[in-house]
CSV table of C-alpha atoms and ligand atoms in Angstrom, one decimal:
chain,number,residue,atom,x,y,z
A,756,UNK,CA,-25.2,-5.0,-11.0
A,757,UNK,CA,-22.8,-4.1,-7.9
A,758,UNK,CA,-19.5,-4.2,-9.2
A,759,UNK,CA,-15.6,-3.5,-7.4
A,760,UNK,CA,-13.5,-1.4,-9.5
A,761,UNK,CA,-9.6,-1.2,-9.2
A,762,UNK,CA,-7.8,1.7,-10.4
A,763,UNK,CA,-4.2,0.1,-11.9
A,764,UNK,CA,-1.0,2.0,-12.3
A,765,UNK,CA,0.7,1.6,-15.1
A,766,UNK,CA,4.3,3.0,-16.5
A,767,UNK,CA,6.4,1.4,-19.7
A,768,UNK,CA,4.0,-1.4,-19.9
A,769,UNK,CA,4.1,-2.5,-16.4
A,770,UNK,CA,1.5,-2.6,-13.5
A,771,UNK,CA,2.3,-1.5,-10.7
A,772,UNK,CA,2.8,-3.6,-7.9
A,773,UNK,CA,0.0,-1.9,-5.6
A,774,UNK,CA,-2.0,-2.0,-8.4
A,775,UNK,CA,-1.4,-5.9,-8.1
A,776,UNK,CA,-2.1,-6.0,-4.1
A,777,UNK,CA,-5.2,-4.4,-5.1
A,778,UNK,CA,-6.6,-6.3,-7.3
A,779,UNK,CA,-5.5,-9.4,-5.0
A,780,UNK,CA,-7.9,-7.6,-2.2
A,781,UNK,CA,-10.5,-6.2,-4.7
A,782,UNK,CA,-11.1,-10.2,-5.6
A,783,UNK,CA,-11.7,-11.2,-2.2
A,784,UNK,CA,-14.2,-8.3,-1.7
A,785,UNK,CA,-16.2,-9.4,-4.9
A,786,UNK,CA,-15.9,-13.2,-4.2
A,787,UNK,CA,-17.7,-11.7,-0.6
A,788,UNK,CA,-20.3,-9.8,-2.9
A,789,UNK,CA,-20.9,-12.1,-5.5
A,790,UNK,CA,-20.3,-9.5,-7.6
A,791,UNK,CA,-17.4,-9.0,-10.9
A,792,UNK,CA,-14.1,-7.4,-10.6
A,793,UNK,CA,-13.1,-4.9,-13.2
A,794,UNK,CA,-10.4,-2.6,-13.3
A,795,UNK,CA,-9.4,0.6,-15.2
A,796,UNK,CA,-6.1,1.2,-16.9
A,797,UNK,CA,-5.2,4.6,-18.6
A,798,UNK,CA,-2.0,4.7,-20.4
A,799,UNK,CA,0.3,4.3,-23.7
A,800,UNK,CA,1.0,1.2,-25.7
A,801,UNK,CA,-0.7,-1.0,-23.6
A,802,UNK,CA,-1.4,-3.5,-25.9
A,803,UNK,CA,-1.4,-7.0,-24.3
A,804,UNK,CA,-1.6,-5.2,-20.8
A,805,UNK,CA,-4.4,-7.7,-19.8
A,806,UNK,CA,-1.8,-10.3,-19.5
A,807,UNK,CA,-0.8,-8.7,-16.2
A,808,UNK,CA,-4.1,-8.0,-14.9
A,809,UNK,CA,-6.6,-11.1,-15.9
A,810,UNK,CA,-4.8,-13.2,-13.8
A,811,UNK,CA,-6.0,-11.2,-10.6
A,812,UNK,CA,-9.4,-12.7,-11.6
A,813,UNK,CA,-10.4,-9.4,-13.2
A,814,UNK,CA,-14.2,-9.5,-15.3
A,815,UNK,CA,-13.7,-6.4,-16.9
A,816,UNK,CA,-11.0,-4.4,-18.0
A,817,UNK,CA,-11.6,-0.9,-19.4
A,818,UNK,CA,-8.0,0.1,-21.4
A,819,UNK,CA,-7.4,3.6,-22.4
A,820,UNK,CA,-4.8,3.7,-24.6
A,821,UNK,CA,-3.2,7.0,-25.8
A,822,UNK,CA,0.3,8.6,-25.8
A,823,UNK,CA,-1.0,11.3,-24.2
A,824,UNK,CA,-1.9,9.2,-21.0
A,825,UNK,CA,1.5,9.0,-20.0
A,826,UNK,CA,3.1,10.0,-17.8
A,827,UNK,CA,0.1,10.4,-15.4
A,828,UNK,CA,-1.7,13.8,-15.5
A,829,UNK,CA,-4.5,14.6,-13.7
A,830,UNK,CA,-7.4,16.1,-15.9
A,831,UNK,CA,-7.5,13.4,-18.6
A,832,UNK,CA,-7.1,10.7,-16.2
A,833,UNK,CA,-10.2,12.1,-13.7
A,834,UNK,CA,-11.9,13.4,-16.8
A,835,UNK,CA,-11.8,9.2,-18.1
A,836,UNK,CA,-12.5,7.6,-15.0
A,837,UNK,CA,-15.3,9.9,-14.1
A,838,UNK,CA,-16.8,8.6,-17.3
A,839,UNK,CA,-16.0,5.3,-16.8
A,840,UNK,CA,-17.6,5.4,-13.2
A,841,UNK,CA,-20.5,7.5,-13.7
A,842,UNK,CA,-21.6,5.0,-16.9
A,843,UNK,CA,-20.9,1.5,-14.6
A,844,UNK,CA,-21.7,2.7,-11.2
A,845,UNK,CA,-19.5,0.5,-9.0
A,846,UNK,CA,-20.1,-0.3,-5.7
A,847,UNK,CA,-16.9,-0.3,-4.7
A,848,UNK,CA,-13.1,1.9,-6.3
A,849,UNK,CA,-10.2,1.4,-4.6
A,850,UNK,CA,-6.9,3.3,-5.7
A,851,UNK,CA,-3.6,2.8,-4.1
A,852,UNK,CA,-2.4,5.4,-1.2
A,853,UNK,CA,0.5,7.0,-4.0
A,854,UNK,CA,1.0,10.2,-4.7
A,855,UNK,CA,-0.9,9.2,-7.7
A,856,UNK,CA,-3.5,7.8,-6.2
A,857,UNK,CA,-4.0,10.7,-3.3
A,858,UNK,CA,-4.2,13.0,-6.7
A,859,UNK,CA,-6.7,11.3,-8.3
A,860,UNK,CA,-9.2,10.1,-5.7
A,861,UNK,CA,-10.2,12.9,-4.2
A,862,UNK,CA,-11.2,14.2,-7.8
A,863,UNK,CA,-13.0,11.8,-8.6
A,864,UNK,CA,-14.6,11.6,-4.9
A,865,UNK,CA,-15.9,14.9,-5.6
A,866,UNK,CA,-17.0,14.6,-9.3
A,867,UNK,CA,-19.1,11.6,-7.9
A,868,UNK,CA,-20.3,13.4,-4.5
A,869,UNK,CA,-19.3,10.8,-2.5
A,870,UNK,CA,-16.8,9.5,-0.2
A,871,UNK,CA,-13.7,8.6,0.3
A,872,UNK,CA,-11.5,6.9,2.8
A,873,UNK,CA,-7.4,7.6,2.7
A,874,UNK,CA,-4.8,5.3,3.6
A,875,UNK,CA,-7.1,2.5,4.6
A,876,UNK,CA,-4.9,-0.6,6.0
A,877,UNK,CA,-7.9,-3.5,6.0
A,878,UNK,CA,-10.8,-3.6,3.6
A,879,UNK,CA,-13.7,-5.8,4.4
A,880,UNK,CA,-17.1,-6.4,3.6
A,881,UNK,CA,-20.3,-5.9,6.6
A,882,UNK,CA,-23.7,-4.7,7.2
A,883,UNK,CA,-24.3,-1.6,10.1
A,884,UNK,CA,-27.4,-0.4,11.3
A,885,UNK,CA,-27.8,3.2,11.2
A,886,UNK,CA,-30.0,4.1,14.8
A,887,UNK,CA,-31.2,7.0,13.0
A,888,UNK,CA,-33.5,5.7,10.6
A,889,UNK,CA,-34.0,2.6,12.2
A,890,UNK,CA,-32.3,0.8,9.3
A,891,UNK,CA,-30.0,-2.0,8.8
A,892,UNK,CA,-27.8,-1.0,5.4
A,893,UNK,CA,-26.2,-4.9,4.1
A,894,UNK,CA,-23.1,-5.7,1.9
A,895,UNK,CA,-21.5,-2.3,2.7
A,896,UNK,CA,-16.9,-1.8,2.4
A,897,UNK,CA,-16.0,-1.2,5.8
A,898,UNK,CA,-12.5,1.1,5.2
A,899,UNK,CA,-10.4,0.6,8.1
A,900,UNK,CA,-7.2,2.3,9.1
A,901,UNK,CA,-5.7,3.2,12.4
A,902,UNK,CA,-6.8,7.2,13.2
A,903,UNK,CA,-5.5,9.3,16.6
A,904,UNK,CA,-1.8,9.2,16.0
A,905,UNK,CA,-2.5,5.2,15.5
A,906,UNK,CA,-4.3,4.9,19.5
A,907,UNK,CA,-7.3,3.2,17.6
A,908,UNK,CA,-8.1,1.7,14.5
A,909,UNK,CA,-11.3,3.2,13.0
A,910,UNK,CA,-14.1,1.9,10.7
A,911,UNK,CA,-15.0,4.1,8.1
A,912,UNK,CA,-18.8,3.3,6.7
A,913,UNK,CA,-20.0,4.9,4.3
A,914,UNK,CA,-23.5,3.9,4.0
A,915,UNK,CA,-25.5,6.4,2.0
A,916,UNK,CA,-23.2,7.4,-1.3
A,917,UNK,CA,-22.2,5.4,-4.1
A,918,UNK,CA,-19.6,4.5,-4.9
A,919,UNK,CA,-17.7,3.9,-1.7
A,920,UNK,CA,-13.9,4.5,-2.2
A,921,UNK,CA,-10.8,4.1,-0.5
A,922,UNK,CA,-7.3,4.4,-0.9
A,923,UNK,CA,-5.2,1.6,0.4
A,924,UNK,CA,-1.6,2.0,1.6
A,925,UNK,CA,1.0,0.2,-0.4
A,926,UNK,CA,2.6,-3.0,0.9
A,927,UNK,CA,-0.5,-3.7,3.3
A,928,UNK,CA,-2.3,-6.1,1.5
A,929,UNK,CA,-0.8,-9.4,0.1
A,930,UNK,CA,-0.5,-10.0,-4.2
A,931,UNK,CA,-2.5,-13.0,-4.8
A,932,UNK,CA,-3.0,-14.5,-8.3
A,933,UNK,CA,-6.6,-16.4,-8.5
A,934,UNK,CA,-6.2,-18.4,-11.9
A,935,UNK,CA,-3.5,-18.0,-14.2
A,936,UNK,CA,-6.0,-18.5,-17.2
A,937,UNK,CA,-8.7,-16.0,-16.1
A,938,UNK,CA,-10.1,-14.7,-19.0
A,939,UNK,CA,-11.2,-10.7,-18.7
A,940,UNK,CA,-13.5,-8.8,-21.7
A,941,UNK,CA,-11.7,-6.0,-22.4
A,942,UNK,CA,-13.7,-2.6,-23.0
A,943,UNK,CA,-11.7,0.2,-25.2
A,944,UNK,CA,-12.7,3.9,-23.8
A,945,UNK,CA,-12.6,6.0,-26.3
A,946,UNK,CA,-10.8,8.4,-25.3
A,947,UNK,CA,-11.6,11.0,-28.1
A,948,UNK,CA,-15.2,11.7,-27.6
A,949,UNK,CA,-14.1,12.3,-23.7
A,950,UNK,CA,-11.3,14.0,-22.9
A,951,UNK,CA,-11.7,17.7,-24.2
A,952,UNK,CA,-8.3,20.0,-24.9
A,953,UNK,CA,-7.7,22.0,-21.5
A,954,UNK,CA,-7.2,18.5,-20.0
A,955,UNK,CA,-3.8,19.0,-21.2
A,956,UNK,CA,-3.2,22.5,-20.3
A,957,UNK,CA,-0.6,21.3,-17.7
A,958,UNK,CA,2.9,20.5,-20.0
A,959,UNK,CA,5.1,17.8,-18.6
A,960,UNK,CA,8.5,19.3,-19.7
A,961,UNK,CA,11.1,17.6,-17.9
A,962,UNK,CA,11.2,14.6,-15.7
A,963,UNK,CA,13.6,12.8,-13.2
A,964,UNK,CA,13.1,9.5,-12.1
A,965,UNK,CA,16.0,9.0,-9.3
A,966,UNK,CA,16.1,5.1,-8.6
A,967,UNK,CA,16.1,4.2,-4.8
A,968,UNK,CA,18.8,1.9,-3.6
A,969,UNK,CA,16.9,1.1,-0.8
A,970,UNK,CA,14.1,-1.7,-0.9
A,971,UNK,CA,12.7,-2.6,2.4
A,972,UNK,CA,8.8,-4.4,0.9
A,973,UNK,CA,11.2,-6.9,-1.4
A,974,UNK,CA,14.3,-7.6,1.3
A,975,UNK,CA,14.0,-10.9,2.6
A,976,UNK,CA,15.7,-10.0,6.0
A,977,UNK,CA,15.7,-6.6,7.7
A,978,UNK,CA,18.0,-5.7,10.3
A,979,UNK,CA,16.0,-2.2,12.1
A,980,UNK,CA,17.3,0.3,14.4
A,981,UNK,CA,15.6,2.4,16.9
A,982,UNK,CA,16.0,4.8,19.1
A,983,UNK,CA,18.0,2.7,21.3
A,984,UNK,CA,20.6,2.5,18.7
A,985,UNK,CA,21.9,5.7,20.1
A,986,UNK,CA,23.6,7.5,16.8
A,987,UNK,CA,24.5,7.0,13.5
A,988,UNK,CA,28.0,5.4,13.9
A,989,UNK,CA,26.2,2.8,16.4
A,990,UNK,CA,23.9,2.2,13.1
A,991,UNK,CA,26.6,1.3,11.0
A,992,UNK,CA,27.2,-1.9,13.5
A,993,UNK,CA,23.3,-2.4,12.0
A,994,UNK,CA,24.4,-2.2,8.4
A,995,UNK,CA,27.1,-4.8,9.5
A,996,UNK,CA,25.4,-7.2,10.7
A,997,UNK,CA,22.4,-6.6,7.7
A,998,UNK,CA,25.2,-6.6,4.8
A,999,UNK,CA,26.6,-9.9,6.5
A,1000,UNK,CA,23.2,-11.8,6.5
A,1001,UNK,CA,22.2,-10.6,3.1
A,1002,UNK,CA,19.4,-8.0,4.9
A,1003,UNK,CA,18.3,-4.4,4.3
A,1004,UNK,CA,18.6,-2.2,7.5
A,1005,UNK,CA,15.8,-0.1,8.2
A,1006,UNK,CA,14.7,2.1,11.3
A,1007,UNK,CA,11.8,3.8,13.7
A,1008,UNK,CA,11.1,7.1,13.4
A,1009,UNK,CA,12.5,8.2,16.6
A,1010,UNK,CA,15.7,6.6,15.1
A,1011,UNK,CA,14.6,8.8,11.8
A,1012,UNK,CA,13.9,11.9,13.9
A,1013,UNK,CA,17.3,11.6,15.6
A,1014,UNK,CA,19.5,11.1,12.2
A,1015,UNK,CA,20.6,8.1,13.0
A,1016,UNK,CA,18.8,7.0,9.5
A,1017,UNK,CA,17.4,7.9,6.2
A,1018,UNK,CA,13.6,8.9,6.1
A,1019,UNK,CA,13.4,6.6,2.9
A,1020,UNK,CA,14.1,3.4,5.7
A,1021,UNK,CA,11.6,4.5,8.1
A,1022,UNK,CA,8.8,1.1,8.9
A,1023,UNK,CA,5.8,1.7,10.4
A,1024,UNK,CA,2.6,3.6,9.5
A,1025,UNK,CA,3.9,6.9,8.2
A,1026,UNK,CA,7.1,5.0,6.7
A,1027,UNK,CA,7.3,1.5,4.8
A,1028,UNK,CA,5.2,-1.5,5.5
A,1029,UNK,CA,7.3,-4.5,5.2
A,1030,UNK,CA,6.9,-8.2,5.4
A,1031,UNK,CA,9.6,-10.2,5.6
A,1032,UNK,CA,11.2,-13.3,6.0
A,1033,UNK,CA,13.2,-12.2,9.8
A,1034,UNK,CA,13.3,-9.1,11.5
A,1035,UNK,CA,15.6,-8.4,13.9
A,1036,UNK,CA,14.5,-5.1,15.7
A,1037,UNK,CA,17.0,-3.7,17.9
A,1038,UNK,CA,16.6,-1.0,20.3
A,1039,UNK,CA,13.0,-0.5,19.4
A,1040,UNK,CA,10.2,-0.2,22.1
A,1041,UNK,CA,7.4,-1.4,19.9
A,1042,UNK,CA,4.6,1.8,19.8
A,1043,UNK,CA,1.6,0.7,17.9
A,1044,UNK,CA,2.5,2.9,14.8
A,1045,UNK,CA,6.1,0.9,14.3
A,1046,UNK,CA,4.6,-2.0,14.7
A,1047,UNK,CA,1.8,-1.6,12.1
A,1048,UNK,CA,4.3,-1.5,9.3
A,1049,UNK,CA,6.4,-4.8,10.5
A,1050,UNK,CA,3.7,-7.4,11.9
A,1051,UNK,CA,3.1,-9.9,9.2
A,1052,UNK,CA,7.2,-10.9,9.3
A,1053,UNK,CA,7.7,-14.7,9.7
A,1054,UNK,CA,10.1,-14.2,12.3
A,1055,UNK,CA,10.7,-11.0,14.5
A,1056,UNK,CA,13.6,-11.3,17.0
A,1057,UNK,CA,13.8,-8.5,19.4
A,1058,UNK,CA,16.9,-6.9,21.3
A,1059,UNK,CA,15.9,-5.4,24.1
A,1060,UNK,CA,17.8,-4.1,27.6
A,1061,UNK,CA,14.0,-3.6,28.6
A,1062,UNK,CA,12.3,-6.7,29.5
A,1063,UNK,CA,9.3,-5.5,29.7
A,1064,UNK,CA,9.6,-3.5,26.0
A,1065,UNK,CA,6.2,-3.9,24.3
A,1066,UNK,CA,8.2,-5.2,20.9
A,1067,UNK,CA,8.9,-8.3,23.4
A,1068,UNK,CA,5.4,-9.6,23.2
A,1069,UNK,CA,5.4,-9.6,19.4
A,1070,UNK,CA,8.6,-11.6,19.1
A,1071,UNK,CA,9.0,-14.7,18.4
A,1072,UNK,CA,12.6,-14.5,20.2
A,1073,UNK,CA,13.9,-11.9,22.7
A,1074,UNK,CA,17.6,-11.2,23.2
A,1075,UNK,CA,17.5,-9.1,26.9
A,1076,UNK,CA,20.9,-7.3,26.5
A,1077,UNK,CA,22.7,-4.0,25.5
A,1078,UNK,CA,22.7,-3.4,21.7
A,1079,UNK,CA,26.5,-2.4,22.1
A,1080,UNK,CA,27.5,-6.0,23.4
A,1081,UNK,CA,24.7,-8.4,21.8
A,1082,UNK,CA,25.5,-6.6,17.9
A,1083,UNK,CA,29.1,-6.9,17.7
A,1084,UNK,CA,28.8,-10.7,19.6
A,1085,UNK,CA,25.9,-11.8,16.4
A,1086,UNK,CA,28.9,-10.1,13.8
A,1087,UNK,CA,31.7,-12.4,15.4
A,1088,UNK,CA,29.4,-15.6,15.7
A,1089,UNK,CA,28.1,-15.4,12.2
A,1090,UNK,CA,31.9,-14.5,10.6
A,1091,UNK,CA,32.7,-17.7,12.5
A,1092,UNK,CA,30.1,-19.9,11.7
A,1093,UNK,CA,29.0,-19.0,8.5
A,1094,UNK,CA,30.2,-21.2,5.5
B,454,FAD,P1,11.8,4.4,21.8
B,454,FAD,O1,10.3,4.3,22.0
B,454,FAD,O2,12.5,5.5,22.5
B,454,FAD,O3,12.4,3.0,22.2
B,454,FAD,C1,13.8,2.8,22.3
B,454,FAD,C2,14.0,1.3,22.8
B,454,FAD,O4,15.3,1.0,22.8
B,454,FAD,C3,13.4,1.1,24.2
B,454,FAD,O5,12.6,-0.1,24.2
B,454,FAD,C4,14.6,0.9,25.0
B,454,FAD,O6,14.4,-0.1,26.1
B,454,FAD,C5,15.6,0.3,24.0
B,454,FAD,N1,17.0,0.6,24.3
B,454,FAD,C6,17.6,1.8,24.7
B,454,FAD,N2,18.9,1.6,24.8
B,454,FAD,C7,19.2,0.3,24.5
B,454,FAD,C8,20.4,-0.4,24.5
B,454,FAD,N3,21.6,0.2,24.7
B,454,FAD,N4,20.3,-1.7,24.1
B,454,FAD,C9,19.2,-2.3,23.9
B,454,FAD,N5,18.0,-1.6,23.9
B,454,FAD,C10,18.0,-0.3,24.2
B,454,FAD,N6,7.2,5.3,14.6
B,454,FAD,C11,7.7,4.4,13.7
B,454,FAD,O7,8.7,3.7,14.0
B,454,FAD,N7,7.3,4.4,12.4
B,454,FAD,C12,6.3,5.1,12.0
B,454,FAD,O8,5.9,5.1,10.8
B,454,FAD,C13,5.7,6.0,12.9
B,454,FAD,N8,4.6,6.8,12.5
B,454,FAD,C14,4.0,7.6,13.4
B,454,FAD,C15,2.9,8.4,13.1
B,454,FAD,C16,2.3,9.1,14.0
B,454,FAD,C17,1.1,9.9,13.6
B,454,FAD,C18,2.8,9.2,15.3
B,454,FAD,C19,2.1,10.1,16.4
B,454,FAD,C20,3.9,8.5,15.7
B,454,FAD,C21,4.5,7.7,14.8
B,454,FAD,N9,5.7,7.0,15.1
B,454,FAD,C22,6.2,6.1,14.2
B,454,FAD,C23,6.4,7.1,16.4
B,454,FAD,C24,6.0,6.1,17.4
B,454,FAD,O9,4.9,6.5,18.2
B,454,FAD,C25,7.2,5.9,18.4
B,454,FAD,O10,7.5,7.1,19.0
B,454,FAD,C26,8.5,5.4,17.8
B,454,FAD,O11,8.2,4.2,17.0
B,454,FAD,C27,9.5,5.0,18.9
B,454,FAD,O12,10.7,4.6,18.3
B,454,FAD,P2,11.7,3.7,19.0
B,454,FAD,O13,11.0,2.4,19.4
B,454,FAD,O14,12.9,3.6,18.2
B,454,FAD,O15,12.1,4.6,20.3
C-alpha cells in the first residue's frame, strides 16, 4: 500500500518544529491519497516521543532509539532510513530543507535511485500525462518551488521512480494538529542488526550550539527594511519603531547586501519565511523573491515614496511618503498615544 513518509528531527527529546509543518502537510497529502502517514525518528531517549508526533495524525511511527543517534550523523542515519524505506516502499518522503535534511536526502535519493526535489515551497497531489508514451500517470506529488532566480515557479514531476522526495523549506507550510488523540503503532528498528561499525567512523568531538537572538517565524509583528532605508543608522529608526511596538526588525537582501542588516534577518526566499500578525515593509520594492518569504502576514502595510512600488499591490495599506519623515512621525504618534 502507498504510503507518505515524514522524516522528523529530533534533539533532547523535542521535534522539531519543521518536522511538525511537515507532518501538518504530509496529512493533507495522504488524506488526498487515501493512504496512511508514518514517520521516522532516529535518536536517544526517545521514549514517549510519540506524544509529539501522533497528534499530526501519524499511522506509523518507526523509533530508533540509541545514544549513538545523537547528535545527527550521517551514515547511521542514511544507513536506517535506507532500510526503513527500501522494506515499506513509500510513495511519498519529505525531509525538511535543513542542513540536516539537505545532508540526508540526497543520500538516500541515491541509495534508492530515485529523485529528489530541494527546497520545494508547495506540495500537492495530481496526475500528468507523459506525451511520450501516450500515458496518463495518476496520484503523482507535484514538488513545486520557484526556479530562475524566483521568475517562475516550477513543477517538479517525478513520474517514473519511487519513492518521490522532496525537501520542503522551513516556515512554508503551516503546523496543523488533526486529532489530539490520534493513536499511531509504533515500530522499534532495530538498530543492531542494521547499522554496521564504520557508520561511526566520523567522531563528534566538540560541539557549539550559539543561540540566535533573533526570531523572525515566531514574532508577531515585524518592522523590515529595504534598500530604501538607505544605511544602517537609518535602520536603527527601524529597531525604534519595532522595539516600541513589541516587533522584530528584519530586512531585503539588497538592504543585507548593502550592511544595513544582519544576514540572519534577511525574508524572502534565500532568507527567512515569516508569517506574521503585521508587517510593516518600509523602503522595499516588492521583487518576487522578498515577497515569497512575507505573503501569508495578516496585515502588510507598505511605505513607499514610489507609488507605483510593486510591494503596493500586496498591501493591505500604503503610506506614499519618504521613510525619513513617515518613521520618526509613527515613533512620535505611538509614544503619544500608546497607553
Ligand atoms: P529595491 O528593489 O532597490 O527597492 C527599494 C525600494 O525603496 C523602492 O521601492 C524605492 O521606491 C523605495 N525607496 C527608496 N528610497 C525611499 C525613501 N526615502 N522612502 C521610502 N521609500 C524609498 N531579496 C530578498 O529580499 N530576500 C531574498 O531572500 C532574496 N533572495 C533572492 C534570491 C535570488 C536567487 C535572487 C536572484 C534574488 C533574491 N533577492 C532576495 C533579491 C531581490 O530580487 C531584490 O533585489 C531585493 O528584494 C530588492 O530589495 P529592496 O526591495 O530592498 O530594494
Amino acid at each position: 500500500m502507498k504510503s507518505v513518509f515524514v522524516y522528523c528531527e529530533v534533539e533532547n527529546q523535542k521535534i522539531a518544529e519543521i518536522s511538525q509543518e511537515l507532518l501538518s502537510t504530509g496529512k493533507k497529502l495522504a488524506t488526498k491519497l487515501g493512504c496512511p502517514l508514518e514517520a521516522m525518528v532516529f535518536g536517544s531517549q526517545l521514549a514517549g516521543i510519540q506524544g509529539q508526533i501522533s497528534l499530526y495524525g501519524v499511522d506509523r511511527i518507526f523509533v530508533a532509539d540509541d545514544i549513538r543517534l545523537e547528535p545527527y550523523r550521517t551514515l547511521p542515519h542514511s544507513s536506517i532510513a535506507t532500510h526503513v524505506l527500501k522494506q515499506e516502499e513509500p510513495q511519498i518522503v519529505l525531509f525538511g530543507a535543513t542542513s540536516v535534511g539537505r545532508d540526508l536526502a540526497p543520500r538516500l535519493a541515491s541509495a534508492l535511485n530515485c529523485g529528489l526535489t530541494a527546497d520545494t515551497t508547495i506540495l500537492d497531489i495530481g496526475d500528468h500525462f507523459v506525451k511520450k508514451e501516450k500515458k496518463e500517470y495518476k496520484d503523482l506529488l507535484y514538488a513545486i518551488r520557484p526556479a530562475f532566480g524566483g521568475s517562475i515557479m516550477a513543477n517538479i514531476i517525478n513520474w517514473d521512480q519511487h519513492p518521490q522526495m522532496a525537501t520542503v523549506r522551513e516556515g512554508v507550510m503551516k503546523k496543523e494538529v488533526f486529532d489530539e488523540n490520534y493513536t499511531s503503532e509504533i515500530v522499534e528498528v532495530d538498530v543492531n542488526s542494521i547499522v554496521k561499525d564504520e557508520d561511526f567512523v566520523v567522531k563528534i568531538i566538540e560541539r557549539h550550539i550559539v543561540e540566535s537572538d533573533v526570531n523572525l517565524k515566531e514574532a508577531p509583528i515585524i518592522v523590515a527594511g529595504g534598500y530604501g532605508v538607505g544605511s544602517r543608522e537609518n535602520f536603527e529608526r527601524l529597531e525604534e519603531l519595532a522595539n516600541l511596538i513589541g516587533g522584530e526588525v528584519g530586512g531585503s537582501r539588497a538592504a543585507v547586501d548593502a550592511g544595513f542588516i544582519d544576514h540572519n534577518r534577511q525574508i524572502g526566499q534565500t532568507g527567512t519565511t515569516v508569517r506574521p500578525k503585521l508587517y510593516i515593509a518600509a523602503g522595499i520594492s516588492g521583487a518576487i523573491q522578498h515577497t515569497a518569504g512575507m505573503q501569508d502576514a495578516s496585515m502588510i502595510i507598505s511605505i513607499n515614496n514610489d507609488p507605483e512600488a510593486p510591494i503596493n499591490s500586496l498591501a493591505d495599506y500604503v503610506i506614499h511618503g519618504d521613510l525619513g519623515v513617515v518613521i520618526p512621525k509613527m515613533i512620535k504618534f505611538y509614544k503619544a498615544n500608546a497607553k
